[in-house]
Short mmCIF file of C-alpha atoms in Angstrom, two decimals:
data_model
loop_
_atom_site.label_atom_id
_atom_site.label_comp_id
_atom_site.label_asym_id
_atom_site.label_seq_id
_atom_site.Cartn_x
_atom_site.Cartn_y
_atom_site.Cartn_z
CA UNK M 97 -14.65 11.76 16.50
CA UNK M 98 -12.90 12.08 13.42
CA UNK M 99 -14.55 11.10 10.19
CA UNK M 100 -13.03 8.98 7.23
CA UNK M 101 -14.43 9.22 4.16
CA UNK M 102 -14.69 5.45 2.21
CA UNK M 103 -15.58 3.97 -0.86
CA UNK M 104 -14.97 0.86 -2.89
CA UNK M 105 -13.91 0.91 -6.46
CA UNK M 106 -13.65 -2.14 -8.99
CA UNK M 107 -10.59 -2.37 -11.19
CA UNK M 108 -9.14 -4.07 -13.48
CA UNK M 109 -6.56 -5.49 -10.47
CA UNK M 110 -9.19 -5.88 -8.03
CA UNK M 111 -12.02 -4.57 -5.63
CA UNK M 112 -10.20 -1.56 -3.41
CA UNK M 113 -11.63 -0.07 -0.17
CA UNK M 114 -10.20 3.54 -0.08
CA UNK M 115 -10.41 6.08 3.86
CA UNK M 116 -9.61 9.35 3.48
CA UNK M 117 -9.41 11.51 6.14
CA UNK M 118 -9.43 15.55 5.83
CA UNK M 119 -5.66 15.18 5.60
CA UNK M 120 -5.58 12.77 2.84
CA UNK M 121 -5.79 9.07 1.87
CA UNK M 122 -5.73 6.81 5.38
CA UNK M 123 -6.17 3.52 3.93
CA UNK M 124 -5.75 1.58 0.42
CA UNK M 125 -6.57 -1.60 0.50
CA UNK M 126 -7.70 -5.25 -1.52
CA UNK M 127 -10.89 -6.53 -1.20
CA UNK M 128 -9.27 -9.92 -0.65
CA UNK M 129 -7.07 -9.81 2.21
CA UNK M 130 -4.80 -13.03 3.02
CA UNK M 131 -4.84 -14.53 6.94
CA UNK M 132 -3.54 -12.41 9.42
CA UNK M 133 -3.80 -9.06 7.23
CA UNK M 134 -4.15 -5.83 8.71
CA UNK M 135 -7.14 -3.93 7.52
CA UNK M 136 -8.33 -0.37 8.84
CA UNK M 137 -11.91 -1.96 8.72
CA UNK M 138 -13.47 -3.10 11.30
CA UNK M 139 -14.05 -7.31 12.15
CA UNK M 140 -17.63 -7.92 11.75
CA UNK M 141 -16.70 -11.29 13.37
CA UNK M 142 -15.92 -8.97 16.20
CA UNK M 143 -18.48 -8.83 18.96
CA UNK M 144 -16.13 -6.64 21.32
CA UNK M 145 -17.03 -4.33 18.80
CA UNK M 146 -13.67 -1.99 18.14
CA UNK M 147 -13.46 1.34 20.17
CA UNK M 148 -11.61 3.80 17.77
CA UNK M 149 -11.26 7.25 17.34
CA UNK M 150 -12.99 7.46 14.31
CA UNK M 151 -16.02 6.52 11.87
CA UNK M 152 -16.23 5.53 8.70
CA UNK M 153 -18.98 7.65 5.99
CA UNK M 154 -19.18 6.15 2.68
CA UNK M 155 -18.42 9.39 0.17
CA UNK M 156 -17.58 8.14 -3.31
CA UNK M 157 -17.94 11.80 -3.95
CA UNK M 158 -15.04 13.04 -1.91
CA UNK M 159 -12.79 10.39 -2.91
CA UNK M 160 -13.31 10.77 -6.81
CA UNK M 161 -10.10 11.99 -7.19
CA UNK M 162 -8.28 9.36 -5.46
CA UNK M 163 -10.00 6.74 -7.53
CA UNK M 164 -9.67 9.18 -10.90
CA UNK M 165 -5.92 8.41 -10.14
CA UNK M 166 -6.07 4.98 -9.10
CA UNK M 167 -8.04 4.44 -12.69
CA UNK M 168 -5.06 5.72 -14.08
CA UNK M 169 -2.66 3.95 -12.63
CA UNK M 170 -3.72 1.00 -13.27
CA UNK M 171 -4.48 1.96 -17.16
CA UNK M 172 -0.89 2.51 -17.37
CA UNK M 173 -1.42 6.64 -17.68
CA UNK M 174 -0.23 7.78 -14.53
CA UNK M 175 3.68 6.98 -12.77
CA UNK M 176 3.15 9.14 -9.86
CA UNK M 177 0.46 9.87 -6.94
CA UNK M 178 -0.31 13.28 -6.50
CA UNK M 179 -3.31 13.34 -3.85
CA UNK M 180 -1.97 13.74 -0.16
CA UNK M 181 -1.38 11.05 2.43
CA UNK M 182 -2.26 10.50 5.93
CA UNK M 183 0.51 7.79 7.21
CA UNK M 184 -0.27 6.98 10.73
CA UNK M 185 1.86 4.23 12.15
CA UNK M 186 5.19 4.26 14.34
CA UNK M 187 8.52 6.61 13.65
CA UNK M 188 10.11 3.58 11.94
CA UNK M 189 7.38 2.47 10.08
CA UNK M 190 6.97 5.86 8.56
CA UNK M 191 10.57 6.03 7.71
CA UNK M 192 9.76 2.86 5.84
CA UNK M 193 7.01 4.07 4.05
CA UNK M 194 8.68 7.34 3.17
CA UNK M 195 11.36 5.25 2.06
CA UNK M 196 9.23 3.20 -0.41
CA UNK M 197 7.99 6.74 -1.60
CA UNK M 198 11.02 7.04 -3.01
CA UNK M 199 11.66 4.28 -5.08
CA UNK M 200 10.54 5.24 -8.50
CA UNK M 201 8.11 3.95 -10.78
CA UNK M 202 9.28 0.80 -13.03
CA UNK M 203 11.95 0.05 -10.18
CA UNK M 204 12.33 -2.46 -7.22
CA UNK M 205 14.52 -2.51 -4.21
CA UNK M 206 15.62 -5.41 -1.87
CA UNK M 207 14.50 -5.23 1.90
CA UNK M 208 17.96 -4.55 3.02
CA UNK M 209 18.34 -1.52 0.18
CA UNK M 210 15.03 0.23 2.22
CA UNK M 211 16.77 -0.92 5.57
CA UNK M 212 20.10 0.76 4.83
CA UNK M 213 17.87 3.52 3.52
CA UNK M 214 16.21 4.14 7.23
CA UNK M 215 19.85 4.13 8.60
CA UNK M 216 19.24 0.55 10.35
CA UNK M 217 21.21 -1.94 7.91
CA UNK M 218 20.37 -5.32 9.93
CA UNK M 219 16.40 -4.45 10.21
CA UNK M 220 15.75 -5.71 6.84
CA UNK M 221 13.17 -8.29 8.89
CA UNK M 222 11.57 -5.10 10.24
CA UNK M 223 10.68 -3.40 7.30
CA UNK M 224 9.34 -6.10 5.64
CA UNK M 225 7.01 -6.43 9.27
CA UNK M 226 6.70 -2.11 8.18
CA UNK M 227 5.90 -3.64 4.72
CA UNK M 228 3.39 -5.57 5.71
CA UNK M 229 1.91 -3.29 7.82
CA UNK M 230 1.45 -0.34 4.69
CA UNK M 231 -2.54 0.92 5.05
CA UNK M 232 -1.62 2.29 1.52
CA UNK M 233 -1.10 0.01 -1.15
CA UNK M 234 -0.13 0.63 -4.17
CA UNK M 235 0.62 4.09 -3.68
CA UNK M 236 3.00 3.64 -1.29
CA UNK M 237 4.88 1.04 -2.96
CA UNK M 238 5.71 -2.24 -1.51
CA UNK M 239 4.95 -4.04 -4.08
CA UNK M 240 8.62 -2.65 -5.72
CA UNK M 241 10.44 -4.31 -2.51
CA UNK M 242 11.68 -7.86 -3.84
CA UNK M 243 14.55 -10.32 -2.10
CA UNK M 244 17.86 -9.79 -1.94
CA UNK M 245 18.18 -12.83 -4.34
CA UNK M 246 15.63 -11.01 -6.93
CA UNK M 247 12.63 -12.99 -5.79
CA UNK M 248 9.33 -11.91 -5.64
CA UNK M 249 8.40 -11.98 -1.86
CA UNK M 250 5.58 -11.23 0.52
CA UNK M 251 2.71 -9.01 -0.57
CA UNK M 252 -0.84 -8.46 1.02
CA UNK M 253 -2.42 -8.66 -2.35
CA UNK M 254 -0.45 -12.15 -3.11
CA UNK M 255 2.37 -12.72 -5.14
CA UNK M 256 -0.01 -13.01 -8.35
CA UNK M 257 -0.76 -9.53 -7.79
CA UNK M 258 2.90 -8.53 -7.24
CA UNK M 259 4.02 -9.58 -10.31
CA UNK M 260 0.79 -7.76 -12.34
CA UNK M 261 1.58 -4.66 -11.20
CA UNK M 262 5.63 -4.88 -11.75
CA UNK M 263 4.70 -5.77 -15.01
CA UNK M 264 2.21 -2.92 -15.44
CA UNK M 265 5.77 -0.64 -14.30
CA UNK M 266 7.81 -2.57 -16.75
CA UNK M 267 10.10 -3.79 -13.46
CA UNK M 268 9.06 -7.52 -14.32
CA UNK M 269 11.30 -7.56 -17.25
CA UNK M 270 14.07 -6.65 -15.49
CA UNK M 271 13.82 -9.30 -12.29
CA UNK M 272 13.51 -12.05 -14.60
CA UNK M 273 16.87 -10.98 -16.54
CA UNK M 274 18.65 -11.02 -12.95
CA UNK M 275 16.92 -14.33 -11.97
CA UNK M 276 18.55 -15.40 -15.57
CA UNK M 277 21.82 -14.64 -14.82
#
């Protein structure tokens, strides 16, 4: 049974639960999750109790370097992720989330930018179901995917949280000046 290494971390956006695997980070995600939200964590309103191939060991030891980089993030000292991922999802949802890789810090893109990015222009309702379905917040970034019509749109974290951390990339300021026009 594979193990994932877990921890939670306060910051100054939020509580985060962190996995890791021995591949690299699983699983990013808010403490406060909206209806209907995936989460790699286990229901404890769940009396089937899940049958998964793997367990979860708390180890805020082994995943000090993912929250050393978080921290820095979200002081506004780091623009890129340099620990290693473990995406696990479907061939188009990884095209997705490699695609959101890609957008840079302090940028957005619309759903149909990523969907003409995976080579299927009409999915743009897909990827945002992909978008939704990111284990890794934050890092990979789906918080820089807005509307085609520059609106802020659909995030796990809520919209509040959206807009905080476009702001913290200095992508805000340039969404409202569209929205102006």
């Amino acid at each position: 049974m594979e193990i994932f290494h877990t921890t939670n971390m306060d910051s100054a956006i939020g509580p985060l639960f962190l996995a890791a695997s021995a591949r690299g980070l699983v699983a990013l995600e808010f403490d406060a999750r909206l209806p209907g939200q995936q989460s790699i964590r286990p229901n404890p309103r769940d009396l089937r109790g899940e049958k998964r191939g793997f367990r979860f060991e708390e180890s805020s030891g082994e995943l000090r370097p993912y929250v050393a980089e978080m921290e820095e993030y979200v002081a506004g000292k780091r623009r890129q992720f340099t620990f290693p991922l473990d995406l696990r999802g479907t061939d188009f949802q990884l095209a997705c989330w490699r695609a959101l890789l890609a957008i840079p810090y302090g940028e957005t893109r619309t759903y149909a930018d990523i969907a003409r990015a995976v080579r299927k222009p009409n999915a743009f309702r897909a990827v945002g179901m992909a978008n939704n379905r990111n284990p890794v917040a934050i890092v990979v970034p789906c918080h820089r995917v807005i509307a085609s019509d520059g609106a802020l749109c659909g995030y796990g974290g809520g919209l509040d949280l959206k807009r905080k951390l476009l702001e913290l990339e200095g992508a805000l300021s340039g969404i409202m000046a569209a929205q102006m026009i």
